[in-house]
Amino acid sequence: MTLGVTKKEKIDALAENVGVSLAASAWKRLRRSPVFLIGATIIGIFVVLSLLSPWLAPHDPADPMLIKQVVKARNEIPPPQPGHPLGGDLQGRDFLSRMLVGSQQTLIVGVGATLIGLTGGLILGTLAGAIGGWVDSVVMRFVDVMLSLPALLLAFSIAAMFAHPSQFSVILAISIVQIPVFARLLRGSMLAQRASDHVLAATALGVKRGSIVFRHMLPNSLGPVIVQSTLVLATAIIEAAALSFLGLGNPDDRIPEWGQMLGDVQKVFDTHPHLAAYPAICIIIVALGFTLMGETLREALDPKNRR
Amino acid sequence: MLRYTIRRLIQLVGVVLVLSLLLFAWLRALPGGPVSALLGERATPESRAALTKQLGLDQPIIVQYFKFLGRAASGDFGVSNGVQPGDSAMEIFLQRFPATIELSFSALLIAIALGIPLGYLAAKRRGSWFDNMSVIGSLIGVAIPVFFLAYVLKDNFSHLLGLPSIGRQNGDIGATRVTGFFVLDGLLTREFDASWDALKHLILPAMALATIPFAVIFRITRAAVLEVLDEDFVRTAESKGLTAPVIRRRHVLRNAMLPVVTTIGLQTGALLSGAVLTEKVFAFPGVGEALALGFERRDYPVLLLLLIMAAIVYVLVNLLVDLSYALIDPRIRTR
Amino acid sequence: MALLEVRDLTVVFERKGEEPFTAVDGVNFDVEPGQTVGLVGESGCGKSVTSLAIMGLLPKRGARITGSVVYDGTELLKLSDRQMRDRRGRDLGMVFQDPLSSLNPVIPIGLQVTEVLERHRGMPRKEAMVEAKDLLDKVGIPDPNRRLSEYPHQLSGGMRQRALIAIALACRPKLLIADEPTTALDVTIQAQILSLMKELVQDLGTALVMITHDLGVVAGLCDEVNVLYGGKVVEKAMRHELFAKPRHPYTHGLLASIPRLDAPRGEKLTPIKGSVADNIPWEQGCAFAPRCPNALEVCTSVTPAEEDQLGRLLRCHNPVVPGTPAAEEVPV
């Protein structure tokens, strides 16, 4: 029996090594990829900025300190001035501070939506892929129903469900839409794993199913999931803006979020385009950063590209 | 093939039924509700209760759902109470659907007409300046919020290009209506100026709507062509001395189109959701604008019908795509 | 005059940020009309690159080709892309290794045969179809009319290779290049395909360049054999000469590592030690020296020249003396 145990351990070690060497070789290629480095730099700056923004922001983003310069009748807002390099917004709040603090909420929306979607997808996908049988059928029918509506349309419908929209309802609407995507991805990859030689070998040696799932199948399925997560970080930020644009976003704008800032100024796009352009350009750059990282990650993890 | 199609159609019915039940329950739970929407927030509790009863909203949801199904079977999805108060939901759908088809179809046409040739060229010149630029361009394309791009086009380019900045006008130029597709109508009735006018109203919204499908089709085409160019059979074709156009068409593109076709099906999703945003920006009187208004004004009957229709269209298009896949790929057809 | 004269053919692959790699290094050989010439060697010896260079199928970027390839009096390396397209498939045909991946999966076999007839012989589709049917018949595909409308995945491996041969010979080229045409096939099918090719080149008077790692294929087919190592021809001889008296230690080793049915019971096989990866560059002596049982000190310092020895070309400082048994057994 001891022999059996050591063999199992060997196989586990082997499976882990496979994972490690794959990650190691992918990392080696990523480090040399200029595209990945550009993406990583953008995201690095974005994360640092959003963490430090409460201290970096010169003013309280919720304080209508320049309200006297807002003339509704003539559609005038505070212009750039000493102490307020970007001027004020429609409510006379310091625009630069709002942009800075907005980065933090944007990061929260992106990461929150991705984490919830990922967790839901991991649970459903692992259940379906690891157990199979009727569990698989039920989960996949459910996924089919969710995928029968285009993702963004589904997110709109979910967001419209909440009596009092908030940051949380926005995050939830965006994340639920991602669950079927993650679930399918994981299930497909797990099914492929189930038929693979190293899982067969472990099964033949009598390794417990739970152990096979968590030590062999799941780690080897993670590559595509990580790639997808990176891409979802990008789409979540863009979708949050679309929700705000349709009036389904967080109505409380004391603590701003870029998507919300962009969606909320639709009535003045033509007269004060900079109020839309700043958040829009920031969203585009950050989304591009995540996409660049995700796409290069996908290429690096693709065994076809390995030499 | 036929059995497969029938099985898929039955699945489609099941999916739509489950989805409609979910949406039904869901939309009943919408905040505000039709009562507030009709009477306003400050109505007396008595009048609210009366209207709730009158609309049948006091019954259990499952009872309401089956009543709804019964009426839906005869095409009655209820009356709009927000988008176009008083009109039936079906009427609104039928009246607006051609506009959205026209818009989505134009957008898809733009996306395909640009995406496939550019994707092919980029793959052929892999690593070149052109390739790198267009890949980065396509990545930026998917990163731009659709409605922001729509506003940029509307506010900046409509002047520049001399194009109208709002969506198509309903019959204001006295054109005859045959099919409801304005461009087509003009051609059918030989009122070409009407066609031209409709086309001008289409261009900007279609461009905004086309960005994401274009970027995706471009990238999939590029990846697929890169893969096919490495295949042995392309080398065989070269060894036969075939001309470059024949190799491109018959050997490279024919094979590279397989993944592209699937992608085009999935892009219907981006078109449907994008239409909600684009049509709102351009006040384009299509289904998307109705959905946007419906979300804003909590118009249940309209939302329910339009979302179910969107699901049916989306699933049907993807079924068609799967079937056409079998037409292009003999390995599936003759299995 | 020879049908094909390859002189000092050199192919260097250049990639950004990497050392240039010389895949083919000054290869010379002739092919007379109707003759069958073998190019033999392990994978990576440059034999396939040689064939692709002759066909003009190497990528335009990244591969630098020098030397000369004269076909029927025309310098092929100087032809424009368009002129080369006119020649390929008409004057030079090629058969590849893997018949499944070498056929287009989404168009019928018929079109894959007729397109080359339409291109080079200007036949209308209908006429080409009749011709294609005859061609499939000639290469031994049963029921050719049905096969014309079928797709590659519906054919067996042997039949696919027959179809590829039909395509390569459709325009009666004077030269056929076959790159490992039997490697991907079952052993029994291999023999059928080889005898078919032998028969066809004899009937049509086609010259054949047979590229293979399998000396068995050479023994049954080739008039003259070129043994390649590290991108250079190390020994060139008529088939009987080569098999009877291999002089280069590499050739000798290749022959000694083939199991023989007539060998005495219990006799051990003698593999060539090491692998192609152990090569040293030709500039610093003989590339084969690290693996060579006959290696002398001079072999790792002076590049051996090509010498003509009684109608056989040899590139070796210390050739095997005819009659010696295989080298000492190498512990594996």
mmCIF file with all atom_site columns, N, CA, C and O in Angstrom, chain A residues 1 11 32 34 113 116-117 133 142-144 159 163-164 178 183 201-202 225 230 255 277 301:
data_model
loop_
_atom_site.group_PDB
_atom_site.id
_atom_site.type_symbol
_atom_site.label_atom_id
_atom_site.label_alt_id
_atom_site.label_comp_id
_atom_site.label_asym_id
_atom_site.label_entity_id
_atom_site.label_seq_id
_atom_site.pdbx_PDB_ins_code
_atom_site.Cartn_x
_atom_site.Cartn_y
_atom_site.Cartn_z
_atom_site.occupancy
_atom_site.B_iso_or_equiv
_atom_site.pdbx_formal_charge
_atom_site.auth_seq_id
_atom_site.auth_comp_id
_atom_site.auth_asym_id
_atom_site.auth_atom_id
_atom_site.pdbx_PDB_model_num
ATOM 1  N N  . MET A 1 1   ? 0.822   -1.213 0.000   1.00 0.00 ? 1   MET A N  1
ATOM 2  C CA . MET A 1 1   ? 0.000   0.000  0.000   1.00 0.00 ? 1   MET A CA 1
ATOM 3  C C  . MET A 1 1   ? 0.853   1.258  0.000   1.00 0.00 ? 1   MET A C  1
ATOM 4  O O  . MET A 1 1   ? 0.536   2.232  -0.646  1.00 0.00 ? 1   MET A O  1
ATOM 5  N N  . ILE A 1 11  ? 2.592   11.103 -9.019  1.00 0.00 ? 11  ILE A N  1
ATOM 6  C CA . ILE A 1 11  ? 1.746   11.622 -10.095 1.00 0.00 ? 11  ILE A CA 1
ATOM 7  C C  . ILE A 1 11  ? 1.287   13.036 -9.779  1.00 0.00 ? 11  ILE A C  1
ATOM 8  O O  . ILE A 1 11  ? 1.305   13.918 -10.646 1.00 0.00 ? 11  ILE A O  1
ATOM 9  N N  . ARG A 1 32  ? 9.355   38.921 -22.337 1.00 0.00 ? 32  ARG A N  1
ATOM 10 C CA . ARG A 1 32  ? 10.015  39.476 -23.518 1.00 0.00 ? 32  ARG A CA 1
ATOM 11 C C  . ARG A 1 32  ? 9.042   40.134 -24.482 1.00 0.00 ? 32  ARG A C  1
ATOM 12 O O  . ARG A 1 32  ? 9.442   40.693 -25.482 1.00 0.00 ? 32  ARG A O  1
ATOM 13 N N  . PRO A 1 34  ? 6.834   42.936 -25.741 1.00 0.00 ? 34  PRO A N  1
ATOM 14 C CA . PRO A 1 34  ? 6.622   44.359 -25.489 1.00 0.00 ? 34  PRO A CA 1
ATOM 15 C C  . PRO A 1 34  ? 5.149   44.689 -25.298 1.00 0.00 ? 34  PRO A C  1
ATOM 16 O O  . PRO A 1 34  ? 4.800   45.543 -24.481 1.00 0.00 ? 34  PRO A O  1
ATOM 17 N N  . ALA A 1 113 ? -16.838 42.594 -10.224 1.00 0.00 ? 113 ALA A N  1
ATOM 18 C CA . ALA A 1 113 ? -17.641 41.856 -11.206 1.00 0.00 ? 113 ALA A CA 1
ATOM 19 C C  . ALA A 1 113 ? -16.906 40.611 -11.660 1.00 0.00 ? 113 ALA A C  1
ATOM 20 O O  . ALA A 1 113 ? -17.496 39.538 -11.804 1.00 0.00 ? 113 ALA A O  1
ATOM 21 N N  . ILE A 1 116 ? -16.913 37.873 -8.774  1.00 0.00 ? 116 ILE A N  1
ATOM 22 C CA . ILE A 1 116 ? -18.205 37.202 -8.570  1.00 0.00 ? 116 ILE A CA 1
ATOM 23 C C  . ILE A 1 116 ? -18.503 36.276 -9.753  1.00 0.00 ? 116 ILE A C  1
ATOM 24 O O  . ILE A 1 116 ? -18.884 35.122 -9.570  1.00 0.00 ? 116 ILE A O  1
ATOM 25 N N  . GLY A 1 117 ? -18.292 36.788 -10.974 1.00 0.00 ? 117 GLY A N  1
ATOM 26 C CA . GLY A 1 117 ? -18.539 35.960 -12.157 1.00 0.00 ? 117 GLY A CA 1
ATOM 27 C C  . GLY A 1 117 ? -17.658 34.733 -12.151 1.00 0.00 ? 117 GLY A C  1
ATOM 28 O O  . GLY A 1 117 ? -18.101 33.617 -12.445 1.00 0.00 ? 117 GLY A O  1
ATOM 29 N N  . GLY A 1 133 ? -22.939 13.575 -15.894 1.00 0.00 ? 133 GLY A N  1
ATOM 30 C CA . GLY A 1 133 ? -24.265 13.005 -15.705 1.00 0.00 ? 133 GLY A CA 1
ATOM 31 C C  . GLY A 1 133 ? -25.348 14.066 -15.654 1.00 0.00 ? 133 GLY A C  1
ATOM 32 O O  . GLY A 1 133 ? -25.287 15.063 -16.378 1.00 0.00 ? 133 GLY A O  1
ATOM 33 N N  . PHE A 1 142 ? -29.216 25.318 -17.841 1.00 0.00 ? 142 PHE A N  1
ATOM 34 C CA . PHE A 1 142 ? -29.308 26.635 -17.212 1.00 0.00 ? 142 PHE A CA 1
ATOM 35 C C  . PHE A 1 142 ? -28.406 27.640 -17.935 1.00 0.00 ? 142 PHE A C  1
ATOM 36 O O  . PHE A 1 142 ? -28.819 28.760 -18.265 1.00 0.00 ? 142 PHE A O  1
ATOM 37 N N  . VAL A 1 143 ? -27.193 27.175 -18.225 1.00 0.00 ? 143 VAL A N  1
ATOM 38 C CA . VAL A 1 143 ? -26.249 28.035 -18.939 1.00 0.00 ? 143 VAL A CA 1
ATOM 39 C C  . VAL A 1 143 ? -26.805 28.401 -20.320 1.00 0.00 ? 143 VAL A C  1
ATOM 40 O O  . VAL A 1 143 ? -26.702 29.547 -20.763 1.00 0.00 ? 143 VAL A O  1
ATOM 41 N N  . ASP A 1 144 ? -27.415 27.411 -20.987 1.00 0.00 ? 144 ASP A N  1
ATOM 42 C CA . ASP A 1 144 ? -27.985 27.672 -22.307 1.00 0.00 ? 144 ASP A CA 1
ATOM 43 C C  . ASP A 1 144 ? -29.031 28.780 -22.254 1.00 0.00 ? 144 ASP A C  1
ATOM 44 O O  . ASP A 1 144 ? -29.063 29.662 -23.121 1.00 0.00 ? 144 ASP A O  1
ATOM 45 N N  . ALA A 1 159 ? -29.976 44.476 -14.255 1.00 0.00 ? 159 ALA A N  1
ATOM 46 C CA . ALA A 1 159 ? -29.805 45.753 -13.554 1.00 0.00 ? 159 ALA A CA 1
ATOM 47 C C  . ALA A 1 159 ? -31.153 46.433 -13.337 1.00 0.00 ? 159 ALA A C  1
ATOM 48 O O  . ALA A 1 159 ? -31.381 47.096 -12.326 1.00 0.00 ? 159 ALA A O  1
ATOM 49 N N  . ALA A 1 163 ? -34.765 47.778 -7.295  1.00 0.00 ? 163 ALA A N  1
ATOM 50 C CA . ALA A 1 163 ? -35.598 48.930 -6.997  1.00 0.00 ? 163 ALA A CA 1
ATOM 51 C C  . ALA A 1 163 ? -34.732 50.165 -6.803  1.00 0.00 ? 163 ALA A C  1
ATOM 52 O O  . ALA A 1 163 ? -35.066 51.254 -7.267  1.00 0.00 ? 163 ALA A O  1
ATOM 53 N N  . HIS A 1 164 ? -33.620 49.975 -6.117  1.00 0.00 ? 164 HIS A N  1
ATOM 54 C CA . HIS A 1 164 ? -32.735 51.109 -5.858  1.00 0.00 ? 164 HIS A CA 1
ATOM 55 C C  . HIS A 1 164 ? -31.351 50.760 -6.365  1.00 0.00 ? 164 HIS A C  1
ATOM 56 O O  . HIS A 1 164 ? -30.562 50.152 -5.657  1.00 0.00 ? 164 HIS A O  1
ATOM 57 N N  . GLN A 1 178 ? -21.391 36.978 -16.679 1.00 0.00 ? 178 GLN A N  1
ATOM 58 C CA . GLN A 1 178 ? -20.134 36.278 -16.966 1.00 0.00 ? 178 GLN A CA 1
ATOM 59 C C  . GLN A 1 178 ? -20.144 34.835 -16.474 1.00 0.00 ? 178 GLN A C  1
ATOM 60 O O  . GLN A 1 178 ? -19.316 34.029 -16.892 1.00 0.00 ? 178 GLN A O  1
ATOM 61 N N  . ALA A 1 183 ? -18.412 29.194 -16.724 1.00 0.00 ? 183 ALA A N  1
ATOM 62 C CA . ALA A 1 183 ? -18.835 27.817 -16.476 1.00 0.00 ? 183 ALA A CA 1
ATOM 63 C C  . ALA A 1 183 ? -18.556 26.950 -17.699 1.00 0.00 ? 183 ALA A C  1
ATOM 64 O O  . ALA A 1 183 ? -18.012 25.851 -17.597 1.00 0.00 ? 183 ALA A O  1
ATOM 65 N N  . ALA A 1 201 ? -4.356  7.943  -15.655 1.00 0.00 ? 201 ALA A N  1
ATOM 66 C CA . ALA A 1 201 ? -3.342  7.258  -14.858 1.00 0.00 ? 201 ALA A CA 1
ATOM 67 C C  . ALA A 1 201 ? -3.656  7.384  -13.378 1.00 0.00 ? 201 ALA A C  1
ATOM 68 O O  . ALA A 1 201 ? -3.591  6.403  -12.625 1.00 0.00 ? 201 ALA A O  1
ATOM 69 N N  . ALA A 1 202 ? -4.032  8.595  -12.950 1.00 0.00 ? 202 ALA A N  1
ATOM 70 C CA . ALA A 1 202 ? -4.349  8.804  -11.544 1.00 0.00 ? 202 ALA A CA 1
ATOM 71 C C  . ALA A 1 202 ? -5.564  7.984  -11.147 1.00 0.00 ? 202 ALA A C  1
ATOM 72 O O  . ALA A 1 202 ? -5.589  7.360  -10.084 1.00 0.00 ? 202 ALA A O  1
ATOM 73 N N  . VAL A 1 225 ? -9.046  30.169 -17.930 1.00 0.00 ? 225 VAL A N  1
ATOM 74 C CA . VAL A 1 225 ? -9.870  30.935 -16.998 1.00 0.00 ? 225 VAL A CA 1
ATOM 75 C C  . VAL A 1 225 ? -9.177  32.252 -16.631 1.00 0.00 ? 225 VAL A C  1
ATOM 76 O O  . VAL A 1 225 ? -9.812  33.309 -16.575 1.00 0.00 ? 225 VAL A O  1
ATOM 77 N N  . THR A 1 230 ? -8.962  38.229 -17.252 1.00 0.00 ? 230 THR A N  1
ATOM 78 C CA . THR A 1 230 ? -8.309  39.471 -17.647 1.00 0.00 ? 230 THR A CA 1
ATOM 79 C C  . THR A 1 230 ? -9.162  40.230 -18.656 1.00 0.00 ? 230 THR A C  1
ATOM 80 O O  . THR A 1 230 ? -9.297  41.453 -18.572 1.00 0.00 ? 230 THR A O  1
ATOM 81 N N  . ILE A 1 255 ? -19.408 59.533 -4.651  1.00 0.00 ? 255 ILE A N  1
ATOM 82 C CA . ILE A 1 255 ? -18.117 58.896 -4.942  1.00 0.00 ? 255 ILE A CA 1
ATOM 83 C C  . ILE A 1 255 ? -18.182 58.418 -6.380  1.00 0.00 ? 255 ILE A C  1
ATOM 84 O O  . ILE A 1 255 ? -18.878 57.466 -6.705  1.00 0.00 ? 255 ILE A O  1
ATOM 85 N N  . ALA A 1 277 ? -15.185 63.141 -22.473 1.00 0.00 ? 277 ALA A N  1
ATOM 86 C CA . ALA A 1 277 ? -13.954 62.640 -23.089 1.00 0.00 ? 277 ALA A CA 1
ATOM 87 C C  . ALA A 1 277 ? -12.956 62.122 -22.055 1.00 0.00 ? 277 ALA A C  1
ATOM 88 O O  . ALA A 1 277 ? -12.362 61.067 -22.246 1.00 0.00 ? 277 ALA A O  1
ATOM 89 N N  . LEU A 1 301 ? 0.105   31.124 -23.229 1.00 0.00 ? 301 LEU A N  1
ATOM 90 C CA . LEU A 1 301 ? -0.339  29.861 -22.632 1.00 0.00 ? 301 LEU A CA 1
ATOM 91 C C  . LEU A 1 301 ? -0.734  28.842 -23.685 1.00 0.00 ? 301 LEU A C  1
ATOM 92 O O  . LEU A 1 301 ? -0.953  27.683 -23.370 1.00 0.00 ? 301 LEU A O  1
#
